[in-house]
PDB file of C-alpha atoms and ligand atoms in Angstrom:
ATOM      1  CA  UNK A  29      -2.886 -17.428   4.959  1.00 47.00           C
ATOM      2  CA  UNK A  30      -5.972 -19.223   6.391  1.00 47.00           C
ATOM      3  CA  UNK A  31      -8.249 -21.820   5.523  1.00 46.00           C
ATOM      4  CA  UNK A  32     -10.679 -19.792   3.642  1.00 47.00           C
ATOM      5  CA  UNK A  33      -8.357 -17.863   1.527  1.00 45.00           C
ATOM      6  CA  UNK A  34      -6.568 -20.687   0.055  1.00 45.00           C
ATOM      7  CA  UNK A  35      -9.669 -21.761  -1.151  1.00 43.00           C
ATOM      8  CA  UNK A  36     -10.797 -18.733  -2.864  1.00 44.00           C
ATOM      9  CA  UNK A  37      -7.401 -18.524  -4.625  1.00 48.00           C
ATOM     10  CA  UNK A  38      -7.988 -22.217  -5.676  1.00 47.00           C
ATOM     11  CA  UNK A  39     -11.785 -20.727  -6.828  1.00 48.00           C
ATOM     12  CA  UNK A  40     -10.192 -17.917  -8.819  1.00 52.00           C
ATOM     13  CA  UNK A  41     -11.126 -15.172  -6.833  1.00 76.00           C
ATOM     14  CA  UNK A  42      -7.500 -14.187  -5.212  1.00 96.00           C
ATOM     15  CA  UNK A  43      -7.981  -9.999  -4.142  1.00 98.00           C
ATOM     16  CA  UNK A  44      -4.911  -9.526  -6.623  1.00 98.00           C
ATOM     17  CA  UNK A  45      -3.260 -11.523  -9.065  1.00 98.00           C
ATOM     18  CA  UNK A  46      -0.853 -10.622 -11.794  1.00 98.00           C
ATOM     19  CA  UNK A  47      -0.126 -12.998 -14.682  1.00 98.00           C
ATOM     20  CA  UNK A  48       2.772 -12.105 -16.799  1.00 98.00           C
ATOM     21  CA  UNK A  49       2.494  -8.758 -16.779  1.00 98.00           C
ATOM     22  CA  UNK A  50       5.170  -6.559 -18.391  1.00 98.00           C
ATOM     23  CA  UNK A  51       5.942  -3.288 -18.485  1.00 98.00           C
ATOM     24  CA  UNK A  52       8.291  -1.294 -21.023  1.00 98.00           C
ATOM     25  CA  UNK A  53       8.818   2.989 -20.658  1.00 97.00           C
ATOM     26  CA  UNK A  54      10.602   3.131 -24.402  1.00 95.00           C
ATOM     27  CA  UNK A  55      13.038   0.297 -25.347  1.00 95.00           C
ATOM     28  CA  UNK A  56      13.619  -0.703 -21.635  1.00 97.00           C
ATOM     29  CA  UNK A  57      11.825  -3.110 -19.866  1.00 98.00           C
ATOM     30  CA  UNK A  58      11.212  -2.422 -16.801  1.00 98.00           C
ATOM     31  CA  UNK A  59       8.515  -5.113 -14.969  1.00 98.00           C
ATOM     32  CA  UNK A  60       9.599  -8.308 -17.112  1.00 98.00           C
ATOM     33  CA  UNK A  61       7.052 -10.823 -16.384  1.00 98.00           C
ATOM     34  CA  UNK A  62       5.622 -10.658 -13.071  1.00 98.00           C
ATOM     35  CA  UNK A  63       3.214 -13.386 -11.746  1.00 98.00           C
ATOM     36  CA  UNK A  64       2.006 -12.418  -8.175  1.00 98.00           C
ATOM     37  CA  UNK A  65      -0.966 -14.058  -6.760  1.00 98.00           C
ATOM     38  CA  UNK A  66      -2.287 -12.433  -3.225  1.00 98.00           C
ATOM     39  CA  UNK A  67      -5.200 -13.866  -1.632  1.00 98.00           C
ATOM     40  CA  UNK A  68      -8.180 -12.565   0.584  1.00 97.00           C
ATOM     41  CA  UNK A  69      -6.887 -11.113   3.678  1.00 97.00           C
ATOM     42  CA  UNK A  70      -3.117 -11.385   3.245  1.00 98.00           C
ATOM     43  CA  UNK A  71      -0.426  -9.246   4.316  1.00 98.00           C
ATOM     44  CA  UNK A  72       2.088  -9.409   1.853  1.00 98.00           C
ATOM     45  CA  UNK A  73       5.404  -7.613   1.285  1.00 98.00           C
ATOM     46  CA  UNK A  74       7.032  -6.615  -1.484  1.00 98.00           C
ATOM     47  CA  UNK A  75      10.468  -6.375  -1.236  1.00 96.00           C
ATOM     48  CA  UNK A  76      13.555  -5.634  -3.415  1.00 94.00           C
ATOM     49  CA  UNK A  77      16.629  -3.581  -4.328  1.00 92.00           C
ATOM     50  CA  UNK A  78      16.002  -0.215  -5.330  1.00 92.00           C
ATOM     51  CA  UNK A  79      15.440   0.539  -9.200  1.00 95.00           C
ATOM     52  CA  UNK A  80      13.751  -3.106  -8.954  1.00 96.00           C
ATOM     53  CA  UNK A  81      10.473  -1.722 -10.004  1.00 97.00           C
ATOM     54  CA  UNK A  82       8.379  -1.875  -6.807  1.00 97.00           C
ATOM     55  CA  UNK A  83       6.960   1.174  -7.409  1.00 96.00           C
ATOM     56  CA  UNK A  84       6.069   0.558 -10.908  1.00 97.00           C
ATOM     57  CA  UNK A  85       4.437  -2.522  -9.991  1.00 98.00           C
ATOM     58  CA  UNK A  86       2.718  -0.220  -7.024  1.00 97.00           C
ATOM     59  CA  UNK A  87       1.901   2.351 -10.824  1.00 96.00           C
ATOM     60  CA  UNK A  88       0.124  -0.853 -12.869  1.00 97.00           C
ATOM     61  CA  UNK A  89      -1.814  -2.669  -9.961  1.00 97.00           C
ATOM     62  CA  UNK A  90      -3.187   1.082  -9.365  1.00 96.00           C
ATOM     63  CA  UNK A  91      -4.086   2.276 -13.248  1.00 96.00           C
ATOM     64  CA  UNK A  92      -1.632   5.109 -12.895  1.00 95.00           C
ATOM     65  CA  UNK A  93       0.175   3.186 -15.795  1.00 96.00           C
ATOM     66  CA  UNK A  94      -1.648   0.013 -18.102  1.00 97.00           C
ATOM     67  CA  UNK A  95       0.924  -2.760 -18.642  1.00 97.00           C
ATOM     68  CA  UNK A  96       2.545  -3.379 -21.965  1.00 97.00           C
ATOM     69  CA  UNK A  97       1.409  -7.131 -21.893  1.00 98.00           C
ATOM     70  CA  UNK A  98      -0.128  -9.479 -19.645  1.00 98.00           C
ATOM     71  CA  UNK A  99      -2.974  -8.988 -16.838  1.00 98.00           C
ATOM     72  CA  UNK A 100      -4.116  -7.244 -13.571  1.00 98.00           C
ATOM     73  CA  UNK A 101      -7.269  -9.540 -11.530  1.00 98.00           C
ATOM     74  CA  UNK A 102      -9.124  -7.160  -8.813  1.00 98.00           C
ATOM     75  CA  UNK A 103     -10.978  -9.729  -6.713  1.00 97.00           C
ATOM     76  CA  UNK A 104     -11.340 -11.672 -10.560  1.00 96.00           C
ATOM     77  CA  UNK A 105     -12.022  -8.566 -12.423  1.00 97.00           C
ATOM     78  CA  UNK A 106      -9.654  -7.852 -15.258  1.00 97.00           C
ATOM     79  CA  UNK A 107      -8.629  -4.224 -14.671  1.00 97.00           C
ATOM     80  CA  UNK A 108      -5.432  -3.795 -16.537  1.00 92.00           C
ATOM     81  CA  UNK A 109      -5.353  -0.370 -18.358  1.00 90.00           C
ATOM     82  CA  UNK A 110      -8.720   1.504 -16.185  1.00 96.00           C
ATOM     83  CA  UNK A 111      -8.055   4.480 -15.011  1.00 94.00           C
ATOM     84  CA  UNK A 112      -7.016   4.650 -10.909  1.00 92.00           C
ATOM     85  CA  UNK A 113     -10.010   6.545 -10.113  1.00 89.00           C
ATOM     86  CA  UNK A 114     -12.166   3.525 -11.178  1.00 92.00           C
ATOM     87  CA  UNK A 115      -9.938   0.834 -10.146  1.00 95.00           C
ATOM     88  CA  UNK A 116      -9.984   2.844  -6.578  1.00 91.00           C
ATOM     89  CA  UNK A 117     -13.888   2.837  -6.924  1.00 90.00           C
ATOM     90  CA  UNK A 118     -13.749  -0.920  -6.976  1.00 94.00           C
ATOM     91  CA  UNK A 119     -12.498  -1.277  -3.904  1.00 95.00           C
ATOM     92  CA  UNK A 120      -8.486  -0.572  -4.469  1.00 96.00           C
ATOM     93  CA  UNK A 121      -6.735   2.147  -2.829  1.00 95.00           C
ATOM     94  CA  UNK A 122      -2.707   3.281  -2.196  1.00 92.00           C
ATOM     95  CA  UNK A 123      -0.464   5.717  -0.707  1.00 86.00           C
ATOM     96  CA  UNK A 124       2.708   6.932  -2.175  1.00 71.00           C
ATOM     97  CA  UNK A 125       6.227   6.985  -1.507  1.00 58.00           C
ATOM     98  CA  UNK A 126       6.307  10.415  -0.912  1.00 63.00           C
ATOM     99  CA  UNK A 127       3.870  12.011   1.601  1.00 63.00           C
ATOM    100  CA  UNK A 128       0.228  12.713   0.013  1.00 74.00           C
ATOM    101  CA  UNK A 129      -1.512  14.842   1.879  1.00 87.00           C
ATOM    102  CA  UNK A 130      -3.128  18.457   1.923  1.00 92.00           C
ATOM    103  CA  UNK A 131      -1.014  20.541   3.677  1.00 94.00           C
ATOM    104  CA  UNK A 132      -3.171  23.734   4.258  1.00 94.00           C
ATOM    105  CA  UNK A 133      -6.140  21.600   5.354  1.00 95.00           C
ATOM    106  CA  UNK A 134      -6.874  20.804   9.083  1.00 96.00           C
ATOM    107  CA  UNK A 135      -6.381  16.945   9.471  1.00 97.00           C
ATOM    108  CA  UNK A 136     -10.390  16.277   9.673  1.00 96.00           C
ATOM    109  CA  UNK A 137     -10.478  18.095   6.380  1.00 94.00           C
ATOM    110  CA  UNK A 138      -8.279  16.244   4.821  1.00 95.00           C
ATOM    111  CA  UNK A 139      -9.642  12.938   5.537  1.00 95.00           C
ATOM    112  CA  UNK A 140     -13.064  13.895   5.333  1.00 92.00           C
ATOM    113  CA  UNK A 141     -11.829  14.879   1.624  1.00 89.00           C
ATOM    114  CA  UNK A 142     -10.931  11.577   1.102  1.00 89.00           C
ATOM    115  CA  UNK A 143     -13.942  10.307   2.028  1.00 90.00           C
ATOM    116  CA  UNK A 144     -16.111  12.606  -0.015  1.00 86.00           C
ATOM    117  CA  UNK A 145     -14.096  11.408  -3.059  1.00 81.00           C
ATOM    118  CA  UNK A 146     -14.298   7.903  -2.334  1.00 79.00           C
ATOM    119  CA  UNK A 147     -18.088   8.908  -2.282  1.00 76.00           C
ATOM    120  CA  UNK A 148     -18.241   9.958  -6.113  1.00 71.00           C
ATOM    121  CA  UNK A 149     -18.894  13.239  -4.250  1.00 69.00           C
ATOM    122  CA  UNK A 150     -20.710  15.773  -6.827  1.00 62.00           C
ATOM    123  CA  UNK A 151     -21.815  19.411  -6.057  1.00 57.00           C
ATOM    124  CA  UNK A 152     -25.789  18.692  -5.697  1.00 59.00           C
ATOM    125  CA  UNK A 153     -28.136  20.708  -3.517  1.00 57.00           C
ATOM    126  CA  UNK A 154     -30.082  17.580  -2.835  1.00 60.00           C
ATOM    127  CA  UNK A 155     -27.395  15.345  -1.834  1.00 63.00           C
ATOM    128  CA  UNK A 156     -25.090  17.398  -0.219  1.00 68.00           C
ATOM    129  CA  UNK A 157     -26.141  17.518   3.632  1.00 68.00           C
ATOM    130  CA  UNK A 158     -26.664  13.680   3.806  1.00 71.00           C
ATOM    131  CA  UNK A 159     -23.218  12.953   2.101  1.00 75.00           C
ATOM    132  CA  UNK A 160     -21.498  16.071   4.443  1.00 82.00           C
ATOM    133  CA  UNK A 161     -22.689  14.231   7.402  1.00 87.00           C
ATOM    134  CA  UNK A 162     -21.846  10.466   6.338  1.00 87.00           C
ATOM    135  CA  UNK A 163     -18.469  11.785   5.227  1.00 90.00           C
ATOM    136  CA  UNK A 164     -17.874  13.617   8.493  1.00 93.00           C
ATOM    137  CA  UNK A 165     -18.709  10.476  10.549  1.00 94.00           C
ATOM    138  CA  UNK A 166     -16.380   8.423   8.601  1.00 94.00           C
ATOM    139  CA  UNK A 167     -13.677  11.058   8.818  1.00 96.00           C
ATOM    140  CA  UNK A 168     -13.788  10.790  13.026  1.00 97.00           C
ATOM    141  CA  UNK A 169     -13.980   7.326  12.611  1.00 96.00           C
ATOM    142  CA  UNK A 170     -11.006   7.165  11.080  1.00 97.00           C
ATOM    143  CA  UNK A 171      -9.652  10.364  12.762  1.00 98.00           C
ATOM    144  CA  UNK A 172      -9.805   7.758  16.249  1.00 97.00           C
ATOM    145  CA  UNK A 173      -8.121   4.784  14.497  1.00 96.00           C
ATOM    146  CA  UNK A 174      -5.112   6.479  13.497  1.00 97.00           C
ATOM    147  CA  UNK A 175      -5.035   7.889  16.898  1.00 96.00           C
ATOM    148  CA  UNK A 176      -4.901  11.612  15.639  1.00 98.00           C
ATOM    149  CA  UNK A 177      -8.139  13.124  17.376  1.00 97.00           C
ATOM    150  CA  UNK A 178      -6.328  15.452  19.429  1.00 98.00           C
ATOM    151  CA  UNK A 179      -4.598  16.745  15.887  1.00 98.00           C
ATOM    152  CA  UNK A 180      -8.290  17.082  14.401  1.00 98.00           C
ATOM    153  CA  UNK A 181      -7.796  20.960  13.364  1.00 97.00           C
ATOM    154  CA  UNK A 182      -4.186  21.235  13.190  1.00 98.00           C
ATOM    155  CA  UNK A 183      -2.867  22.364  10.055  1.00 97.00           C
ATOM    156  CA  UNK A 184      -1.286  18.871   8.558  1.00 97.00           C
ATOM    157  CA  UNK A 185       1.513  20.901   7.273  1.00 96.00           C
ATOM    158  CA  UNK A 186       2.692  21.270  10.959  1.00 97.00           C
ATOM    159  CA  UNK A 187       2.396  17.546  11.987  1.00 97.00           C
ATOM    160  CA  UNK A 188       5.341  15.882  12.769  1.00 95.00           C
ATOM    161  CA  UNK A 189       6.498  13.748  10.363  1.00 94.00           C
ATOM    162  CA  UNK A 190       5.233   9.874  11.535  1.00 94.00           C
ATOM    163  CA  UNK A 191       2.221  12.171  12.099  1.00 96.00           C
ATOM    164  CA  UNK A 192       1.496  13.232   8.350  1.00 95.00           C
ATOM    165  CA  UNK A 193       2.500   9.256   7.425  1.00 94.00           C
ATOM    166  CA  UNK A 194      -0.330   8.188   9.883  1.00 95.00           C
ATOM    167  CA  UNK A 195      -2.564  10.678   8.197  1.00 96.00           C
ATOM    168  CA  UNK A 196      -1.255   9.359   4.808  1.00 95.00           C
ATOM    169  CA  UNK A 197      -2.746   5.840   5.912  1.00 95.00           C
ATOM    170  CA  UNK A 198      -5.541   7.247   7.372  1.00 96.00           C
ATOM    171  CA  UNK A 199      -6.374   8.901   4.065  1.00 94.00           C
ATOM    172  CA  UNK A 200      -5.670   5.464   2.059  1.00 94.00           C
ATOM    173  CA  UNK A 201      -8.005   3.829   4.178  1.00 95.00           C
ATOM    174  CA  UNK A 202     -10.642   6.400   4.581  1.00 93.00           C
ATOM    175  CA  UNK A 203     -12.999   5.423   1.586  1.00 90.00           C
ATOM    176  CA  UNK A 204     -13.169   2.073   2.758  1.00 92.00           C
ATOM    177  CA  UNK A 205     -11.559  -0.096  -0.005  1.00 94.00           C
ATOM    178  CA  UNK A 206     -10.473  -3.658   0.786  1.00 95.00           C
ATOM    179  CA  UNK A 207      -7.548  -3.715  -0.778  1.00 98.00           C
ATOM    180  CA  UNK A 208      -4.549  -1.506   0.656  1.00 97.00           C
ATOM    181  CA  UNK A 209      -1.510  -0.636  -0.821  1.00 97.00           C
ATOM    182  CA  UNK A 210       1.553   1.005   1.264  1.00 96.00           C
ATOM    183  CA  UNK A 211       4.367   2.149  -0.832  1.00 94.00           C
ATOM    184  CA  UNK A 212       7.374   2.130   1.976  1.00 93.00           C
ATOM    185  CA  UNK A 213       5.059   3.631   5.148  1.00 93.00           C
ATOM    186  CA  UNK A 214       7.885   3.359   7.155  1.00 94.00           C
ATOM    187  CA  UNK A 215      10.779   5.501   5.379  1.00 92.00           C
ATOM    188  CA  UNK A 216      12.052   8.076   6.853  1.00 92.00           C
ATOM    189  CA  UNK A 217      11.115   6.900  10.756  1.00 94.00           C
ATOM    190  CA  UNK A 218      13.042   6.307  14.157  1.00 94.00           C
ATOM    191  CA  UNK A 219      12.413   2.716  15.624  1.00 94.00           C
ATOM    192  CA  UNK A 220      10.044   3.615  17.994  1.00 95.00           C
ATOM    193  CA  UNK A 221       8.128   5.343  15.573  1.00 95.00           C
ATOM    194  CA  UNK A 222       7.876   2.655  13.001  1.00 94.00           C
ATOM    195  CA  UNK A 223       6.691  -0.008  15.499  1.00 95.00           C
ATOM    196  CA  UNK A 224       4.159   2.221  16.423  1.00 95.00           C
ATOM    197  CA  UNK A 225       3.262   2.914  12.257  1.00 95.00           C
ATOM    198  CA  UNK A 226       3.110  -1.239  12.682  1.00 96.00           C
ATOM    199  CA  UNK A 227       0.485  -1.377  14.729  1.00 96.00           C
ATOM    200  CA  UNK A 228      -1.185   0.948  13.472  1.00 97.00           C
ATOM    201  CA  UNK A 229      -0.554  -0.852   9.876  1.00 97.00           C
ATOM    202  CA  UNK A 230      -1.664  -3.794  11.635  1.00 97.00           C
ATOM    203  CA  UNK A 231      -4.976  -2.074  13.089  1.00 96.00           C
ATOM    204  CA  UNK A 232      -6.143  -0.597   9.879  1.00 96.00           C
ATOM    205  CA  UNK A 233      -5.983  -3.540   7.846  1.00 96.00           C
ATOM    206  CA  UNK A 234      -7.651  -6.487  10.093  1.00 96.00           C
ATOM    207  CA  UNK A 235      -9.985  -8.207   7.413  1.00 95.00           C
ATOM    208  CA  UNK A 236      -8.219  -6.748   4.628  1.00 97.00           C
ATOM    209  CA  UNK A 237      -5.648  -7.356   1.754  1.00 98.00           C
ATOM    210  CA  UNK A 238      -2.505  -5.186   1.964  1.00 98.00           C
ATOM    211  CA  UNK A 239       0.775  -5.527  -0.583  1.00 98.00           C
ATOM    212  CA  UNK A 240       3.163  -3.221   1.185  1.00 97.00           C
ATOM    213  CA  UNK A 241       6.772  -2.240  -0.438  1.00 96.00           C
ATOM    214  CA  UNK A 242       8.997  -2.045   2.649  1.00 94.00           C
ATOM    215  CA  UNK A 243      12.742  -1.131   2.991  1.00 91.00           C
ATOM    216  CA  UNK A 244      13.165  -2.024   7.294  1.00 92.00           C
ATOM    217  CA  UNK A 245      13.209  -5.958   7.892  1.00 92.00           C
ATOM    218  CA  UNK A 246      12.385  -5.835  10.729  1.00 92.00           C
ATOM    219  CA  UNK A 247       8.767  -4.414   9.455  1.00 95.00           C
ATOM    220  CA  UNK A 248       8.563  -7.164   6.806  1.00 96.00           C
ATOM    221  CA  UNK A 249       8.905  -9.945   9.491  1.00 93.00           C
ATOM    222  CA  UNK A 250       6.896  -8.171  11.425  1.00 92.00           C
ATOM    223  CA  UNK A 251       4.001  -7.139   9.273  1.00 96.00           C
ATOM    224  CA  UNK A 252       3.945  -9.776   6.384  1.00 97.00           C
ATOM    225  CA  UNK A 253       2.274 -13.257   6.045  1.00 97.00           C
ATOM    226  CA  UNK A 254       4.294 -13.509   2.733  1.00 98.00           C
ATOM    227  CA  UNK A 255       7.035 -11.773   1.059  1.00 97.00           C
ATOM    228  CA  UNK A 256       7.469 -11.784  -2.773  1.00 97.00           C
ATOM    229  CA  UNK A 257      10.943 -10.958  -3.873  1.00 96.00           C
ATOM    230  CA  UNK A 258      11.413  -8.731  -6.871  1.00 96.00           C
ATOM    231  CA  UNK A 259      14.761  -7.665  -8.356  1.00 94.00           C
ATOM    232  CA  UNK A 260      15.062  -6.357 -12.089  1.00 95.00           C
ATOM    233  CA  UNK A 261      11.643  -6.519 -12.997  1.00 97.00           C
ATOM    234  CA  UNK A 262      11.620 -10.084 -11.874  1.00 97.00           C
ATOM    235  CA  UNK A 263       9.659 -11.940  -9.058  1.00 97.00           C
ATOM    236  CA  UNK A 264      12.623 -14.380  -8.214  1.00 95.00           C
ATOM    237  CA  UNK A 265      10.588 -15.868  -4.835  1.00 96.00           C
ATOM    238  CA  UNK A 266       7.783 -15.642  -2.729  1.00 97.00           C
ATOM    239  CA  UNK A 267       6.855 -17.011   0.442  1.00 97.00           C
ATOM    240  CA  UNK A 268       6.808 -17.476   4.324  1.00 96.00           C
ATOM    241  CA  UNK A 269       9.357 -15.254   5.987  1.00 95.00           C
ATOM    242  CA  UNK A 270      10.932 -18.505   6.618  1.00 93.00           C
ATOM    243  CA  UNK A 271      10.784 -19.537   3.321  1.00 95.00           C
ATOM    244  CA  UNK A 272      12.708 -16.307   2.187  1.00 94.00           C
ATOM    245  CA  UNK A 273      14.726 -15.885   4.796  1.00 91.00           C
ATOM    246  CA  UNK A 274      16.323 -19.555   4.136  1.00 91.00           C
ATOM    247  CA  UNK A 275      16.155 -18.983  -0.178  1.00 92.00           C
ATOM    248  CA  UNK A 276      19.391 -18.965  -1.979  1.00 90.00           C
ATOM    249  CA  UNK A 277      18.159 -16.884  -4.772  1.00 89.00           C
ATOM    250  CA  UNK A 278      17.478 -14.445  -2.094  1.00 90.00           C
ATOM    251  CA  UNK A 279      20.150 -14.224   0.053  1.00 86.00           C
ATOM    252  CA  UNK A 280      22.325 -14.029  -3.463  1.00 83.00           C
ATOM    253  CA  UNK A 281      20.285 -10.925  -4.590  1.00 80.00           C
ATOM    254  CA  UNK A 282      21.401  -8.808  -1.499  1.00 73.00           C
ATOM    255  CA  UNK A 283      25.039  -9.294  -1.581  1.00 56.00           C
ATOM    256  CA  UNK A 284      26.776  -8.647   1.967  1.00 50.00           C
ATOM    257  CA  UNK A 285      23.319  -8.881   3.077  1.00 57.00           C
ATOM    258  CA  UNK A 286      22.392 -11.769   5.810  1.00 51.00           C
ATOM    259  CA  UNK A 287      18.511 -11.939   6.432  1.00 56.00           C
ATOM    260  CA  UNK A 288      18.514 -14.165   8.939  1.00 53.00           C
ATOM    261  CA  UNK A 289      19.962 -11.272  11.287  1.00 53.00           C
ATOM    262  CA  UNK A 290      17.092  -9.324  10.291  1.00 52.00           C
ATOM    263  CA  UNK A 291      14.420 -11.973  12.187  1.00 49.00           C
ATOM    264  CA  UNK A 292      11.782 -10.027  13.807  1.00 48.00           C
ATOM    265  CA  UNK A 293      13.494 -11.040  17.659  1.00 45.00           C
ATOM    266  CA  UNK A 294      16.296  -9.057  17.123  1.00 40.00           C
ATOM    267  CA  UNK A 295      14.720  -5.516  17.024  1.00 38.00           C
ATOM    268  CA  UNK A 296      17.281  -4.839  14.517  1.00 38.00           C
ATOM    269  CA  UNK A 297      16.372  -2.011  11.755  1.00 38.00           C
ATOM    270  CA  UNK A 298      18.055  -3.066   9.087  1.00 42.00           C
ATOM    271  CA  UNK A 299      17.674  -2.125   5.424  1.00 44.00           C
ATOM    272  CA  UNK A 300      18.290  -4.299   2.523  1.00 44.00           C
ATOM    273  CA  UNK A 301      19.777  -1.857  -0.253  1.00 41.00           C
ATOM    274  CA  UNK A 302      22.177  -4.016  -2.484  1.00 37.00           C
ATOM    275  CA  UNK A 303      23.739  -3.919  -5.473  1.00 34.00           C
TER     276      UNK A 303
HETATM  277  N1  ADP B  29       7.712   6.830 -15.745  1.00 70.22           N
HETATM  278  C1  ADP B  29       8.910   6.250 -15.935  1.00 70.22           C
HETATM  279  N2  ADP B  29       9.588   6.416 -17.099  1.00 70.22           N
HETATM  280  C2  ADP B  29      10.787   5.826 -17.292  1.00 70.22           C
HETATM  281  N3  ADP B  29      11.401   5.034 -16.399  1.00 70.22           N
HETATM  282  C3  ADP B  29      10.786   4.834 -15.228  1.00 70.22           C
HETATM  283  C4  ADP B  29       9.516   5.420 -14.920  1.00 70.22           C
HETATM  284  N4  ADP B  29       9.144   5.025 -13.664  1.00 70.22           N
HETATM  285  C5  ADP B  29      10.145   4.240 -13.225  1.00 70.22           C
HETATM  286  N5  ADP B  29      11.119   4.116 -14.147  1.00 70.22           N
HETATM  287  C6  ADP B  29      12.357   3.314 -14.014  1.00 70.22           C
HETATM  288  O1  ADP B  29      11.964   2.013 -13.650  1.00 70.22           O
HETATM  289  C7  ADP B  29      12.903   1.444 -12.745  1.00 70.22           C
HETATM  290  C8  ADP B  29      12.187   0.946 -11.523  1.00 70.22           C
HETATM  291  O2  ADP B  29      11.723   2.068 -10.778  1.00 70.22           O
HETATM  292  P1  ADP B  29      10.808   1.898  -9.485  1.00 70.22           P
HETATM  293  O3  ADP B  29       9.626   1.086  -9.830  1.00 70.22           O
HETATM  294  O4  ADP B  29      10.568   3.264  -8.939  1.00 70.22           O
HETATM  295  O5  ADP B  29      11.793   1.074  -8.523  1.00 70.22           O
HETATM  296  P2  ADP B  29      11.660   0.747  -6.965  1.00 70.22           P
HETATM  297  O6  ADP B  29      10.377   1.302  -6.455  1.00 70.22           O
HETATM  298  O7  ADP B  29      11.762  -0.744  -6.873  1.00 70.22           O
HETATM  299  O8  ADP B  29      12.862   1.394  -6.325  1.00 70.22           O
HETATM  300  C9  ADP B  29      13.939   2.501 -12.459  1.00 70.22           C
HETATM  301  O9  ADP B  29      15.066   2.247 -13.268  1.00 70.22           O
HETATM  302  C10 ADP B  29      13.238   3.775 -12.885  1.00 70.22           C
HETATM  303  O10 ADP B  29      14.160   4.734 -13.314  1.00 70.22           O
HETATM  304 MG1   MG B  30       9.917   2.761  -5.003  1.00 70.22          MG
END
């Protein structure tokens, strides 16, 4: 975290922050308090046994579900309970666990899609050729940062796999919000490939917030300028990758499990499943 962002924290005006916000499906409470405050231009991983509620956390930052109780802040804007397509029209977007994309369309279609949305994009005979043509030169903009040019017309349903992920990102990214969340972009990938989805991670987000859910340590050292620690609906630490790597609470939550052999030097994929 730099200079500047601690101060807009201390000014109220973190990109996310969640204060005690709960979340029950029936009689079971699934997200049971959560305070999580992410400033300006951090990286910050969320991180947690499976079942924890990552994902649902991922479902009420994003308006696909309103929490029971508490609040959601979007750069200071209360925005608990709106719908995702406005909370993504402020300036919020995320993938999904599971692959996203369109698998009929070419790859330029697909993100050039995205961008149309992200546009408000209407049928209208009078706006129509101007938006086609600033959508399509966002779309090879992005089409070059993800490195997939020489995919442009391939069908995405016949990418490889880290291929369609890199799409996936490409896709999040594509309308230009400033705040980017990555549910687990690495699952699923070989080493090499998920150091190469880390730079590109890495690439895609200079100058803006991501919260990231990630399984592979060696991506959260990596990747993360802070880690927040969530298991049973609870935030139970958040910090420095120091920080957590030395935290009792921590190292008690993922039995068997020893993060300091999952330090970024080692190379190490390791996955913290416990319990
Ligand atoms: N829509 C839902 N209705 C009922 N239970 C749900 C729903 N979504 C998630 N859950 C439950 O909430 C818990 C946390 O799930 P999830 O957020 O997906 O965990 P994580 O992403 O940390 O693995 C799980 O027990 C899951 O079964
Ligand atoms: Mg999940």
């Amino acid at each position: 975290m730099n200079a500047a962002s601690s101060a807009s924290v201390r000014g109220g005006r973190a990109a996310l922050e969640l204060s005690g916000v709960r979340k029950s499906f029936g009689k079971t409470e699934i997200i049971r308090g959560v305070d999580l405050t992410i400033p300006r231009g951090e990286r910050h991983a969320l991180i947690g046994p499976n079942g924890a509620g990552k994902s649902t956390t991922f479902n009420l930052i994003s308006g696909r579900f309103a929490p029971t109780s508490g609040t959601v802040r979007l750069n200071g804007e209360d925005i608990g309970g709106l719908p995702p397509f406005v909370i993504n029209r402020k300036g919020l977007s995320r993938s999904f666990q599971i692959t996203n994309i369109f698998h009929r369309l070419t790859v330029f279609e697909n993100l050039r899609c995205a961008v149309l949305w992200s546009l408000g994009y209407k049928y209208s005979f009078w706006h129509r050729l101007a938006e086609l043509r600033d959508a399509r030169e966002r779309a090879e903009q992005v089409l070059e940062l993800i490195g997939l040019q020489h995919r442009s017309a391939t069908q995405s349903g016949l990418l490889t796999y880290a291929e369609q992920r890199a799409l996936e990102i490409g896709i999040t990214i594509a309308g230009g919000a400033d705040v980017i969340l990555l549910d687990e972009p690495t699952a699923g990938m070989s080493r090499s490939e998920s150091d190469h989805a880390v730079e590109l991670i890495r690439k895609v987000t200079v100058g803006k917030t991501l919260v990231m859910v990630e399984h592979d340590m060696s991506v959260v050292f990596g990747l993360a300028d802070r880690i927040s620690v969530l298991v049973y609906g609870e935030v139970i630490a958040t910090g420095t990758p120091e920080e957590i790597r030395a935290d009792r609470r921590v190292k008690e939550a993922y039995l068997g499990t020893t993060l300091d052999e999952h330090a970024p030097a080692d190379g190490a994929s390791a996955t913290m499943e416990a319990r």
